Amino acid sequence: MMEAKDIIFKLIDTLNEYNSLLDIEKEALIKDDGKTIAKLLEKKKEIALTLSYLEKKRQEVLNQKSLDDLVNEKIISKDAAKELKDIVNIIKEKNETNIILTKQSLSYIRMMNNLLSPSQNVIYQKSGKVDSKPQSNIFNATI
């Protein structure tokens, strides 16, 4: 069985690995590199499973003890507790940044899609029937 100290240090190592992936993801989002993003997704899933496992172990071993409790009981040092808090905050910020970049990219894709294939307007003939001819756009126009 893992000791509390081992769990915390493994957690810190895993979070640092995740932090590095977030940096790579940010660059891939900026460069619109879909292949890299897809590869990162698999790695992020693996890390999520590891974090889930570690959290389960942490709860088994430490119950509801906070980081301050662990420091007071001298299970971990103040430096280790600070490092864990810092990496969690850094990850939160980077996740927010990457989410914003992803949303911007999706908005751009939707805008370009709408520009290139506008929604079909309904046109009525003199008889009152709907004109069945599709409206031409960049994808179905002939030259």
Short mmCIF file of C-alpha atoms in Angstrom, two decimals:
data_model
loop_
_atom_site.label_atom_id
_atom_site.label_comp_id
_atom_site.label_asym_id
_atom_site.label_seq_id
_atom_site.Cartn_x
_atom_site.Cartn_y
_atom_site.Cartn_z
CA MET A 1 0.00 0.00 0.00
CA MET A 2 1.22 3.49 -0.84
CA GLU A 3 2.07 5.84 1.99
CA ALA A 4 0.58 9.33 2.18
CA LYS A 5 3.89 10.98 1.31
CA ASP A 6 4.33 8.74 -1.75
CA ILE A 7 0.83 9.56 -2.95
CA ILE A 8 1.42 13.31 -2.67
CA PHE A 9 4.75 13.16 -4.51
CA LYS A 10 3.32 10.93 -7.25
CA LEU A 11 0.44 13.40 -7.54
CA ILE A 12 2.90 16.29 -7.94
CA ASP A 13 4.87 14.37 -10.60
CA THR A 14 1.69 13.51 -12.53
CA LEU A 15 0.44 17.11 -12.36
CA ASN A 16 3.81 18.36 -13.63
CA GLU A 17 3.52 15.96 -16.56
CA TYR A 18 0.01 17.26 -17.25
CA ASN A 19 1.29 20.83 -17.03
CA SER A 20 3.85 20.08 -19.76
CA LEU A 21 1.13 18.62 -21.97
CA LEU A 22 -0.93 21.79 -21.55
CA ASP A 23 2.00 23.86 -22.87
CA ILE A 24 2.26 21.62 -25.92
CA GLU A 25 -1.52 21.74 -26.38
CA LYS A 26 -1.50 25.54 -26.30
CA GLU A 27 1.12 25.68 -29.05
CA ALA A 28 -0.80 23.12 -31.11
CA LEU A 29 -4.01 25.13 -30.73
CA ILE A 30 -2.25 28.31 -31.81
CA LYS A 31 -0.69 26.55 -34.82
CA ASP A 32 -3.95 24.71 -35.61
CA ASP A 33 -2.13 21.35 -35.45
CA GLY A 34 -4.94 18.80 -35.26
CA LYS A 35 -2.65 15.75 -35.29
CA THR A 36 -0.76 16.91 -32.23
CA ILE A 37 -3.99 17.77 -30.43
CA ALA A 38 -5.36 14.28 -31.13
CA LYS A 39 -2.18 12.64 -29.78
CA LEU A 40 -2.30 14.85 -26.69
CA LEU A 41 -5.88 13.83 -26.04
CA GLU A 42 -4.79 10.21 -25.57
CA LYS A 43 -1.99 11.23 -23.22
CA LYS A 44 -4.38 13.46 -21.26
CA LYS A 45 -6.77 10.51 -20.87
CA GLU A 46 -3.95 8.38 -19.46
CA ILE A 47 -3.01 11.11 -17.01
CA ALA A 48 -6.65 11.55 -16.00
CA LEU A 49 -6.81 7.83 -15.16
CA THR A 50 -3.62 8.09 -13.12
CA LEU A 51 -4.93 11.14 -11.26
CA SER A 52 -8.21 9.34 -10.58
CA TYR A 53 -6.32 6.37 -9.17
CA LEU A 54 -4.11 8.59 -7.01
CA GLU A 55 -7.12 10.52 -5.71
CA LYS A 56 -8.82 7.25 -4.75
CA LYS A 57 -5.67 6.14 -2.91
CA ARG A 58 -5.34 9.55 -1.26
CA GLN A 59 -8.89 9.30 0.08
CA GLU A 60 -8.27 5.76 1.36
CA VAL A 61 -5.07 6.72 3.17
CA LEU A 62 -5.74 10.29 4.24
CA ASN A 63 -9.52 10.45 4.53
CA GLN A 64 -10.47 14.14 4.72
CA LYS A 65 -7.08 15.53 5.77
CA SER A 66 -6.11 18.81 4.13
CA LEU A 67 -2.63 19.76 3.00
CA ASP A 68 -2.30 21.88 6.13
CA ASP A 69 -3.08 18.83 8.25
CA LEU A 70 -0.39 16.85 6.44
CA VAL A 71 2.13 19.62 7.04
CA ASN A 72 1.15 19.94 10.72
CA GLU A 73 1.50 16.17 11.18
CA LYS A 74 4.87 16.37 9.42
CA ILE A 75 3.81 13.90 6.73
CA ILE A 76 4.91 16.33 4.03
CA SER A 77 6.94 19.54 4.09
CA LYS A 78 5.58 23.04 3.62
CA ASP A 79 7.52 23.19 0.36
CA ALA A 80 5.80 20.07 -0.98
CA ALA A 81 2.38 21.45 0.00
CA LYS A 82 3.20 24.77 -1.68
CA GLU A 83 4.43 22.98 -4.80
CA LEU A 84 1.19 21.00 -5.03
CA LYS A 85 -0.96 24.12 -4.57
CA ASP A 86 1.11 26.06 -7.12
CA ILE A 87 0.97 23.39 -9.82
CA VAL A 88 -2.80 23.02 -9.37
CA ASN A 89 -3.27 26.79 -9.81
CA ILE A 90 -0.99 26.86 -12.85
CA ILE A 91 -2.92 23.98 -14.42
CA LYS A 92 -6.24 25.75 -13.81
CA GLU A 93 -4.97 28.88 -15.59
CA LYS A 94 -3.54 26.94 -18.53
CA ASN A 95 -6.73 24.89 -18.88
CA GLU A 96 -8.76 28.11 -19.03
CA THR A 97 -6.42 29.54 -21.68
CA ASN A 98 -6.63 26.38 -23.79
CA ILE A 99 -10.42 26.32 -23.49
CA ILE A 100 -10.57 29.92 -24.74
CA LEU A 101 -8.26 29.06 -27.67
CA THR A 102 -10.42 26.04 -28.52
CA LYS A 103 -13.61 28.12 -28.45
CA GLN A 104 -12.02 30.78 -30.67
CA SER A 105 -10.95 28.13 -33.14
CA LEU A 106 -14.45 26.65 -33.24
CA SER A 107 -15.98 30.09 -33.70
CA TYR A 108 -13.65 30.75 -36.61
CA ILE A 109 -14.54 27.40 -38.21
CA ARG A 110 -18.27 28.10 -37.83
CA MET A 111 -17.87 31.61 -39.26
CA MET A 112 -15.96 30.31 -42.29
CA ASN A 113 -18.47 27.52 -42.78
CA ASN A 114 -21.34 30.03 -42.71
CA LEU A 115 -19.56 32.31 -45.16
CA LEU A 116 -18.81 29.50 -47.57
CA SER A 117 -22.24 27.83 -47.37
CA PRO A 118 -24.89 30.35 -46.41
CA SER A 119 -28.19 29.04 -45.15
CA GLN A 120 -30.65 28.41 -47.92
CA ASN A 121 -33.22 31.18 -48.31
CA VAL A 122 -36.73 30.17 -49.25
CA ILE A 123 -37.81 31.71 -52.56
CA TYR A 124 -41.47 31.69 -53.63
CA GLN A 125 -42.52 31.47 -57.26
CA LYS A 126 -45.37 33.59 -58.65
CA SER A 127 -47.70 30.64 -58.16
CA GLY A 128 -46.93 30.64 -54.44
CA LYS A 129 -44.94 27.41 -54.52
CA VAL A 130 -41.49 27.22 -52.99
CA ASP A 131 -38.71 27.39 -55.54
CA SER A 132 -36.94 24.03 -55.33
CA LYS A 133 -33.70 25.15 -56.97
CA PRO A 134 -30.90 25.08 -54.42
CA GLN A 135 -29.10 28.34 -53.94
CA SER A 136 -25.57 28.26 -55.26
CA ASN A 137 -22.62 28.71 -52.96
CA ILE A 138 -18.89 28.12 -53.19
CA PHE A 139 -19.34 24.34 -52.83
CA ASN A 140 -21.97 23.78 -55.52
CA ALA A 141 -21.38 26.66 -57.96
CA THR A 142 -20.40 25.83 -61.50
CA ILE A 143 -18.16 27.94 -63.65
#
